[in-house]
Coordinates of C-alpha atoms in Angstrom, one line a residue:
Chain A
M1 CA 0.9 62.9 -42.5
T2 CA -2.9 63.0 -42.2
Y3 CA -5.7 64.9 -40.6
C4 CA -9.1 63.4 -39.9
V5 CA -11.9 64.7 -37.6
G6 CA -14.9 62.7 -36.4
I7 CA -17.8 64.4 -34.6
L8 CA -21.0 62.9 -33.1
V9 CA -23.7 65.4 -32.3
R10 CA -27.3 64.8 -31.3
D11 CA -28.5 64.6 -34.9
G12 CA -25.8 62.6 -36.5
L13 CA -22.2 61.8 -37.4
V14 CA -19.8 64.0 -39.3
M15 CA -16.4 62.8 -40.6
V16 CA -13.8 64.7 -42.6
A17 CA -10.4 63.4 -43.9
D18 CA -7.7 64.7 -46.1
T19 CA -6.0 62.5 -48.7
R20 CA -2.3 63.4 -48.7
T21 CA 0.3 60.8 -47.8
N22 CA 4.0 61.4 -47.7
A23 CA 7.1 59.5 -47.1
G24 CA 9.4 62.4 -46.7
V25 CA 8.7 65.7 -48.4
D26 CA 9.6 64.5 -51.9
N27 CA 7.3 61.4 -52.0
I28 CA 3.8 62.7 -51.9
A29 CA 0.7 60.8 -53.1
T30 CA -3.1 60.9 -52.8
F31 CA -4.8 58.0 -51.0
R32 CA -8.3 57.8 -49.6
K33 CA -8.3 57.7 -45.8
L34 CA -12.0 57.8 -45.2
H35 CA -13.5 54.4 -46.1
H36 CA -17.2 53.5 -46.2
F37 CA -18.9 50.1 -45.8
Q38 CA -22.5 49.8 -46.7
G39 CA -24.8 46.8 -46.1
P40 CA -28.5 46.2 -45.9
D41 CA -28.6 47.1 -42.2
R42 CA -25.5 49.3 -41.8
F43 CA -23.4 52.3 -42.8
I44 CA -19.9 52.4 -41.4
S45 CA -17.1 54.8 -41.9
L46 CA -13.5 54.3 -41.0
A47 CA -10.8 57.0 -41.1
A48 CA -7.2 55.9 -40.9
S49 CA -3.9 57.6 -40.2
G50 CA -0.4 56.3 -39.6
N51 CA 1.6 53.9 -41.6
L52 CA -0.2 53.3 -44.9
S53 CA 1.0 49.6 -45.1
I54 CA -0.6 48.9 -41.7
T55 CA -3.9 50.7 -42.4
Q56 CA -4.3 49.0 -45.8
S57 CA -3.6 45.6 -44.3
V58 CA -6.2 46.2 -41.6
L59 CA -8.8 47.2 -44.2
T60 CA -8.1 44.0 -46.2
L61 CA -8.5 41.8 -43.1
I62 CA -11.8 43.3 -42.0
V63 CA -13.3 43.0 -45.5
D64 CA -11.9 39.5 -46.4
G65 CA -12.5 38.2 -42.9
L66 CA -10.6 37.2 -39.8
E67 CA -11.3 33.7 -38.4
D68 CA -12.9 33.6 -35.0
P69 CA -10.7 31.1 -33.2
A70 CA -13.7 29.8 -31.1
S71 CA -16.4 29.4 -33.8
G72 CA -14.2 29.1 -36.9
R73 CA -16.5 31.7 -38.5
S74 CA -15.0 34.3 -40.8
E75 CA -15.6 37.7 -39.1
T76 CA -16.0 40.8 -41.4
I77 CA -17.1 44.3 -41.0
Y78 CA -20.4 43.3 -42.7
N79 CA -21.4 40.5 -40.4
Q80 CA -20.8 42.0 -36.9
S81 CA -24.0 42.5 -35.0
S82 CA -23.0 45.9 -33.5
L83 CA -20.6 48.8 -34.1
F84 CA -18.9 47.8 -30.8
K85 CA -18.2 44.4 -32.2
V86 CA -16.9 46.0 -35.4
A87 CA -14.5 48.1 -33.2
Q88 CA -13.4 44.9 -31.5
L89 CA -12.8 43.2 -34.9
I90 CA -10.7 46.1 -36.0
G91 CA -8.7 45.9 -32.8
R92 CA -8.1 42.2 -33.6
A93 CA -7.1 43.1 -37.1
V94 CA -4.6 45.7 -35.9
R95 CA -3.1 43.2 -33.5
E96 CA -2.8 40.6 -36.3
V97 CA -1.0 43.1 -38.5
W98 CA 1.3 43.9 -35.5
R99 CA 2.0 40.1 -35.1
V100 CA 3.0 39.8 -38.8
D101 CA 4.7 43.2 -39.5
G102 CA 5.4 44.7 -36.1
P103 CA 8.8 43.0 -35.3
G104 CA 10.1 43.7 -38.9
L105 CA 9.1 47.4 -38.7
E106 CA 10.8 47.8 -35.3
E107 CA 13.9 46.1 -36.6
Q108 CA 14.0 48.8 -39.4
G109 CA 13.5 51.6 -36.8
A110 CA 10.0 52.3 -38.0
F111 CA 7.4 52.4 -35.3
F112 CA 4.1 50.6 -35.4
D113 CA 1.9 53.7 -36.0
V114 CA -1.8 53.4 -36.7
Q115 CA -4.8 55.4 -35.4
M116 CA -8.4 55.0 -36.6
M117 CA -11.8 56.5 -36.1
L118 CA -14.8 54.3 -36.6
G119 CA -18.3 55.7 -36.8
G120 CA -21.7 54.6 -38.1
Q121 CA -24.9 52.8 -37.6
V122 CA -25.5 49.0 -37.4
G123 CA -29.0 47.7 -37.3
N124 CA -31.1 49.3 -34.6
G125 CA -28.1 49.9 -32.4
P126 CA -27.1 53.4 -31.3
M127 CA -25.0 55.5 -33.6
R128 CA -21.5 55.6 -32.2
L129 CA -18.0 57.0 -32.8
F130 CA -14.8 55.2 -31.6
Q131 CA -11.1 56.0 -31.8
I132 CA -8.9 52.9 -32.1
Y133 CA -5.3 52.9 -31.1
S134 CA -2.3 50.9 -32.3
A135 CA -2.7 48.4 -29.5
G136 CA -6.2 47.6 -30.8
N137 CA -7.9 49.2 -27.8
F138 CA -10.5 51.9 -28.3
I139 CA -12.5 54.7 -26.7
E140 CA -15.8 56.3 -27.5
V141 CA -17.0 59.9 -27.6
A142 CA -19.4 61.2 -25.0
Q143 CA -21.8 64.1 -24.7
E144 CA -19.1 66.2 -23.1
T145 CA -16.4 65.2 -25.6
I146 CA -18.1 65.0 -29.0
F147 CA -15.1 64.8 -31.3
F148 CA -11.9 62.9 -32.0
Q149 CA -9.0 63.8 -34.2
I150 CA -6.3 61.6 -35.6
G151 CA -3.1 62.6 -37.4
E152 CA -1.9 66.2 -37.4
H153 CA -4.4 67.4 -34.8
K154 CA -3.0 70.4 -33.0
Y155 CA -3.5 73.2 -35.6
G156 CA -7.2 72.5 -36.0
K157 CA -8.0 71.8 -32.4
P158 CA -8.7 75.4 -31.1
I159 CA -11.7 76.0 -33.3
L160 CA -13.2 72.6 -32.4
D161 CA -12.7 73.3 -28.7
R162 CA -14.5 76.6 -28.9
A163 CA -17.3 76.2 -31.4
M164 CA -19.2 73.0 -30.8
N165 CA -21.3 71.0 -28.4
F166 CA -23.6 68.0 -28.5
D167 CA -26.6 70.2 -29.6
T168 CA -24.7 71.8 -32.5
D169 CA -26.5 71.3 -35.9
P170 CA -24.6 68.6 -37.8
L171 CA -24.2 70.9 -40.9
D172 CA -22.6 73.5 -38.6
A173 CA -20.4 70.8 -37.1
L174 CA -19.3 69.8 -40.7
K175 CA -18.6 73.5 -41.4
I176 CA -16.5 73.8 -38.3
A177 CA -14.6 70.6 -39.2
L178 CA -13.9 72.1 -42.7
I179 CA -12.6 75.3 -41.0
S180 CA -10.4 73.1 -38.7
M181 CA -9.1 71.3 -41.8
D182 CA -8.4 74.6 -43.6
S183 CA -6.4 75.8 -40.6
T184 CA -4.4 72.6 -40.6
M185 CA -3.7 72.7 -44.4
R186 CA -2.5 76.3 -44.2
S187 CA 0.0 75.5 -41.4
N188 CA 1.1 72.1 -42.5
L189 CA 2.1 71.0 -46.0
S190 CA 1.7 67.3 -45.2
V191 CA -2.1 67.7 -45.0
G192 CA -3.8 68.4 -48.4
M193 CA -6.7 68.3 -50.8
P194 CA -8.9 66.7 -51.9
L195 CA -11.1 66.1 -48.8
D196 CA -13.5 63.3 -48.2
I197 CA -16.6 64.2 -46.1
L198 CA -19.5 62.4 -44.6
F199 CA -22.7 63.3 -42.8
L200 CA -24.9 60.4 -41.6
R201 CA -28.1 61.4 -39.9
R202 CA -28.7 59.6 -36.6
G203 CA -30.6 56.4 -37.1
S204 CA -30.1 56.4 -40.9
I205 CA -28.0 54.1 -43.0
V206 CA -28.1 56.3 -46.1
P207 CA -25.7 59.3 -45.8
D208 CA -27.1 62.7 -46.5
I209 CA -23.6 63.8 -47.5
K210 CA -20.8 61.6 -48.9
Y211 CA -18.7 63.8 -51.0
R212 CA -15.2 64.4 -52.3
I213 CA -14.2 68.1 -52.3
D214 CA -11.7 68.7 -55.0
P215 CA -9.3 71.6 -55.2
G216 CA -11.1 74.7 -56.5
E217 CA -14.5 73.5 -55.4
P218 CA -16.6 76.7 -55.0
Y219 CA -18.2 76.3 -51.6
F220 CA -15.0 75.3 -49.8
H221 CA -13.0 78.0 -51.6
D222 CA -15.6 80.5 -50.4
L223 CA -15.5 79.2 -46.8
R224 CA -11.7 79.6 -46.7
E225 CA -12.0 83.2 -48.0
R226 CA -14.8 84.1 -45.7
W227 CA -13.1 82.6 -42.7
S228 CA -9.9 84.5 -43.3
A229 CA -11.8 87.7 -43.8
A230 CA -13.8 87.1 -40.6
L231 CA -10.7 86.5 -38.6
R232 CA -9.1 89.7 -39.8
A233 CA -12.2 91.6 -39.0
A234 CA -12.5 89.9 -35.6
H235 CA -9.0 90.8 -34.4
M236 CA -9.2 94.3 -35.9
A237 CA -12.4 94.8 -33.8
I238 CA -10.6 94.1 -30.5
P239 CA -9.1 97.2 -29.0
K240 CA -5.3 97.5 -28.9
P241 CA -3.5 96.3 -25.7
P242 CA -3.4 99.2 -23.1
Y243 CA -0.3 97.9 -21.3
R244 CA 2.7 99.9 -20.3
V245 CA 5.4 98.8 -17.9
N246 CA 4.8 97.0 -14.6
Chain B
M1 CA 5.8 72.7 -21.7
T2 CA 6.1 76.3 -22.9
Y3 CA 4.8 78.6 -25.5
C4 CA 6.6 81.7 -26.7
V5 CA 6.1 83.9 -29.7
G6 CA 8.5 86.5 -31.1
I7 CA 7.5 88.9 -33.9
L8 CA 9.5 91.5 -35.7
V9 CA 7.5 94.0 -37.7
R10 CA 8.6 97.3 -39.4
D11 CA 7.9 99.3 -36.3
G12 CA 9.3 97.0 -33.6
L13 CA 9.7 93.8 -31.7
V14 CA 7.0 91.9 -29.8
M15 CA 7.5 89.0 -27.5
V16 CA 5.0 87.0 -25.5
A17 CA 5.7 84.0 -23.2
D18 CA 3.8 81.9 -20.8
T19 CA 5.2 80.9 -17.4
R20 CA 4.1 77.4 -16.7
T21 CA 6.6 74.6 -16.3
N22 CA 5.8 71.0 -15.7
A23 CA 7.6 67.8 -15.0
G24 CA 4.6 65.5 -15.6
V25 CA 1.1 66.7 -15.0
D26 CA 1.4 66.7 -11.2
N27 CA 4.5 68.8 -10.8
I28 CA 3.6 72.3 -12.1
A29 CA 5.3 75.5 -11.2
T30 CA 5.6 79.1 -12.4
F31 CA 8.9 80.2 -13.9
R32 CA 9.8 83.3 -15.9
K33 CA 10.7 82.3 -19.5
L34 CA 11.0 85.8 -21.0
H35 CA 14.2 87.5 -19.6
H36 CA 15.3 91.1 -20.2
F37 CA 18.8 92.5 -20.2
Q38 CA 19.2 96.3 -20.1
G39 CA 22.4 98.3 -20.5
P40 CA 23.3 101.9 -21.4
D41 CA 23.3 101.0 -25.1
R42 CA 21.0 98.0 -25.3
F43 CA 17.8 96.3 -24.6
I44 CA 17.8 92.5 -25.2
S45 CA 15.0 89.9 -24.5
L46 CA 15.5 86.2 -24.4
A47 CA 12.7 83.6 -24.4
A48 CA 13.6 80.1 -23.4
S49 CA 11.8 76.7 -23.7
G50 CA 12.9 73.2 -23.1
N51 CA 14.7 71.7 -20.1
L52 CA 14.7 74.3 -17.3
S53 CA 18.0 73.1 -16.0
I54 CA 19.6 73.8 -19.3
T55 CA 18.0 77.2 -19.9
Q56 CA 18.9 78.4 -16.4
S57 CA 22.5 77.3 -16.8
V58 CA 22.7 79.2 -20.2
L59 CA 21.3 82.3 -18.5
T60 CA 23.9 82.1 -15.8
L61 CA 26.7 81.7 -18.2
I62 CA 25.8 84.7 -20.4
V63 CA 25.4 86.9 -17.4
D64 CA 28.4 85.8 -15.4
G65 CA 30.6 85.5 -18.5
L66 CA 32.2 82.9 -20.7
E67 CA 35.9 83.2 -21.3
D68 CA 36.9 83.9 -24.9
P69 CA 39.7 81.3 -25.5
A70 CA 41.6 83.7 -27.8
S71 CA 41.6 86.9 -25.8
G72 CA 40.9 85.6 -22.3
R73 CA 38.2 88.2 -22.0
S74 CA 35.0 87.4 -20.1
E75 CA 32.2 87.6 -22.7
T76 CA 28.7 88.6 -21.4
I77 CA 25.4 89.6 -22.9
Y78 CA 26.2 93.1 -21.8
N79 CA 29.6 93.5 -23.5
Q80 CA 28.9 92.1 -27.0
S81 CA 29.1 94.7 -29.7
S82 CA 26.0 93.5 -31.7
L83 CA 23.0 91.3 -31.3
F84 CA 24.5 88.8 -33.7
K85 CA 27.5 88.5 -31.4
V86 CA 25.0 87.9 -28.5
A87 CA 23.4 85.1 -30.5
Q88 CA 26.8 83.6 -31.0
L89 CA 27.6 83.9 -27.3
I90 CA 24.4 82.2 -26.4
G91 CA 25.2 79.4 -28.9
R92 CA 28.5 78.9 -27.2
A93 CA 26.8 78.9 -23.8
V94 CA 24.4 76.2 -25.1
R95 CA 27.3 74.1 -26.3
E96 CA 29.1 74.6 -23.0
V97 CA 26.0 73.3 -21.1
W98 CA 25.8 70.4 -23.5
R99 CA 29.5 69.6 -22.8
V100 CA 28.9 69.5 -19.0
D101 CA 25.4 68.1 -18.8
G102 CA 24.6 66.5 -22.2
P103 CA 26.2 63.1 -21.7
G104 CA 24.6 62.7 -18.2
L105 CA 21.2 63.7 -19.5
E106 CA 21.5 61.2 -22.4
E107 CA 22.5 58.4 -20.0
Q108 CA 19.3 59.0 -18.1
G109 CA 17.2 58.9 -21.3
A110 CA 16.5 62.7 -21.1
F111 CA 17.2 64.5 -24.3
F112 CA 19.1 67.7 -24.6
D113 CA 16.2 70.0 -25.3
V114 CA 16.6 73.8 -25.5
Q115 CA 15.2 76.4 -27.8
M116 CA 15.5 80.1 -27.5
M117 CA 14.4 83.3 -29.1
L118 CA 16.6 86.4 -28.9
G119 CA 15.4 89.8 -29.8
G120 CA 16.4 93.4 -29.2
Q121 CA 18.5 96.4 -30.0
V122 CA 22.3 96.8 -29.4
G123 CA 23.8 100.2 -30.0
N124 CA 23.1 101.6 -33.4
G125 CA 22.8 98.2 -35.0
P126 CA 19.6 96.9 -36.6
M127 CA 16.8 95.5 -34.4
R128 CA 16.9 91.7 -34.9
L129 CA 15.1 88.6 -33.8
F130 CA 16.9 85.2 -33.8
Q131 CA 15.8 81.6 -33.0
I132 CA 18.6 79.5 -31.3
Y133 CA 18.6 75.7 -31.4
S134 CA 20.0 73.1 -29.1
A135 CA 23.1 72.8 -31.2
G136 CA 23.8 76.5 -30.6
N137 CA 23.1 77.4 -34.2
F138 CA 20.6 80.1 -35.0
I139 CA 18.4 81.6 -37.7
E140 CA 16.9 85.1 -38.1
V141 CA 13.5 86.4 -39.2
A142 CA 13.0 88.0 -42.5
Q143 CA 10.4 90.3 -44.1
E144 CA 8.5 87.3 -45.5
T145 CA 8.8 85.3 -42.2
I146 CA 8.3 87.7 -39.4
F147 CA 7.7 85.4 -36.4
F148 CA 9.2 82.5 -34.5
Q149 CA 7.5 80.3 -32.0
I150 CA 9.1 78.0 -29.5
G151 CA 7.6 75.3 -27.4
E152 CA 4.0 74.1 -27.9
H153 CA 3.6 76.0 -31.2
K154 CA 1.0 74.2 -33.3
Y155 CA -2.3 75.3 -31.7
G156 CA -1.4 79.0 -32.0
K157 CA 0.1 78.9 -35.5
P158 CA -2.9 79.3 -37.7
I159 CA -3.8 82.8 -36.5
L160 CA -0.2 84.0 -36.9
D161 CA -0.1 82.5 -40.4
R162 CA -3.2 84.3 -41.4
A163 CA -3.2 87.7 -39.7
M164 CA 0.1 89.4 -39.9
N165 CA 2.7 90.8 -42.2
F166 CA 5.8 93.0 -41.9
D167 CA 3.7 96.2 -42.1
T168 CA 1.3 95.1 -39.3
D169 CA 1.1 97.7 -36.4
P170 CA 3.1 96.3 -33.5
L171 CA 0.2 96.7 -31.1
D172 CA -1.9 94.6 -33.5
A173 CA 0.9 92.1 -33.7
L174 CA 0.9 91.9 -29.9
K175 CA -2.9 91.4 -29.9
I176 CA -2.6 88.6 -32.4
A177 CA 0.2 87.0 -30.3
L178 CA -2.2 87.2 -27.3
I179 CA -4.9 85.5 -29.3
S180 CA -2.4 82.8 -30.4
M181 CA -1.5 82.3 -26.7
D182 CA -5.2 82.1 -25.7
S183 CA -5.8 79.4 -28.4
T184 CA -2.8 77.5 -27.0
M185 CA -3.8 77.7 -23.4
R186 CA -7.4 76.6 -24.2
S187 CA -6.1 73.5 -26.0
N188 CA -3.1 72.5 -23.9
L189 CA -3.0 72.5 -20.1
S190 CA 0.8 72.7 -20.0
V191 CA 0.8 76.3 -21.2
G192 CA -0.6 78.8 -18.6
M193 CA -0.9 82.2 -17.0
P194 CA 0.6 84.6 -16.1
L195 CA 2.0 85.9 -19.4
D196 CA 5.0 88.1 -19.9
I197 CA 4.9 90.5 -22.8
L198 CA 7.2 93.0 -24.4
F199 CA 7.0 95.7 -27.1
L200 CA 10.2 97.4 -28.0
R201 CA 9.9 100.1 -30.7
R202 CA 12.4 99.8 -33.5
G203 CA 15.5 101.8 -32.7
S204 CA 14.6 102.2 -29.0
I205 CA 16.3 100.7 -26.0
V206 CA 13.4 101.6 -23.6
P207 CA 10.4 99.3 -24.0
D208 CA 7.0 100.8 -24.6
I209 CA 5.5 97.7 -23.0
K210 CA 7.1 95.3 -20.5
Y211 CA 4.3 93.8 -18.5
R212 CA 3.2 90.7 -16.7
I213 CA -0.5 89.8 -17.4
D214 CA -1.8 88.0 -14.3
P215 CA -4.9 85.8 -14.3
G216 CA -8.1 87.9 -14.3
E217 CA -6.4 90.9 -15.8
P218 CA -9.3 92.8 -17.4
Y219 CA -8.0 93.6 -20.9
F220 CA -6.8 90.0 -21.6
H221 CA -10.0 88.6 -20.1
D222 CA -12.0 90.8 -22.4
L223 CA -9.8 89.8 -25.4
R224 CA -10.5 86.2 -24.8
E225 CA -14.3 86.7 -24.5
R226 CA -14.4 88.9 -27.6
W227 CA -12.4 86.5 -29.6
S228 CA -14.6 83.5 -28.7
A229 CA -17.7 85.5 -29.5
A230 CA -16.2 86.7 -32.8
L231 CA -15.3 83.2 -33.9
R232 CA -18.8 81.9 -33.1
A233 CA -20.3 84.8 -35.1
A234 CA -17.8 84.2 -37.9
H235 CA -18.7 80.6 -38.5
M236 CA -22.4 81.2 -38.0
A237 CA -22.2 83.8 -40.8
I238 CA -20.8 81.2 -43.3
P239 CA -23.6 79.4 -45.2
K240 CA -24.1 75.7 -44.4
P241 CA -22.3 73.2 -46.7
P242 CA -24.4 72.5 -49.8
Y243 CA -23.0 69.0 -50.5
R244 CA -24.9 65.8 -51.2
V245 CA -23.5 62.6 -52.6
N246 CA -20.9 62.5 -55.4

């Protein structure tokens, strides 16, 4: 399984992804799920969950190029003129993988499972964040709905629902995403360290933060301890229920 | 959908259940999911999630009686000599409903979905808490694993994982279960008020708390507000991430 969060606030883009993959509980490995694409006019991040064979094939197609049937041009993540067009290209790549591998997967009873989040900055276009589905279609965040999650999303959703809005400082949003990741890792063994994180300031193509948090890293360790202690203090500070029988 | 939590700590049993049922998003109703059975030597609570037609049929069978094929005696929740035997009876009732309704449900593409939690005190036996599956088999809590959840369980699991152990005061456990319920209701529309709650002190057959919390009830409203405020304060108190690029 996988857990990735993407958040777009007024001042920038935050993405966090774990790295654990598993085929059953006894076949566990570490794979990067948050991928970055840098060019002279762009910084793009793509988080992927679902069947690893599908997401790896999609990545290869968007880097090596998919031919545009009209122009014959090879379309890649580096030569699209906007992030919207990158989202469309990834959608085409997902459908191409479906065309090749989908029927075979279904015959084996495996279902065609891929979800992606795409964020970044291309040229002078707006900074955007998309979620791409296994049909290749996609949606975008809005000021009222500033985050997407893919993979094992439920454990970490309550803190995201409560704690953020469009005006939240991006470093606070990153902190909240790390808390959400911590909650998920504590409750579900299939999500695990290390974590890959990104903070790209709005309008920039040079990330302020692009970091891998390894097990035992001091800040994240401290965040987990502080959060647990704060939750204990928070519920202890609430009075006991006064109920009797009604 | 449904969300129910059952907790067994040193000093007693806590159960919390919502009351919302839905068949799609446009067919929502309120049904009790936490059922109590009182007798001169017993107090038993049963929480049910899954297909309402199945859980209602099971309830009818264990109250009206299932014939014991060996003795011909009518077995009910009121005449079993231990809570373990009640769990076995409910397992039989689940399998009986499967025998009658299971094939028809499967033909219609509906899957035989029922999960129950059974807790309480029978005679001088130990206080126990069981989770019963759709095959009629069941498991019991232990000192290391003091709670069960049924239904929409993921949103509310992190706080339960962090905040409790066997020595937790039962009223604190109830408070934590209410926080867990609040997190679930905020993130998932299919879980909703009113809530039914129970606290049965260990060894007692008279509940200290047996209460329905209606929308707008002051203590629960206050708990929700305090918890939200405490979470905001908790994450604001954690320093911002110091990461750059690695």
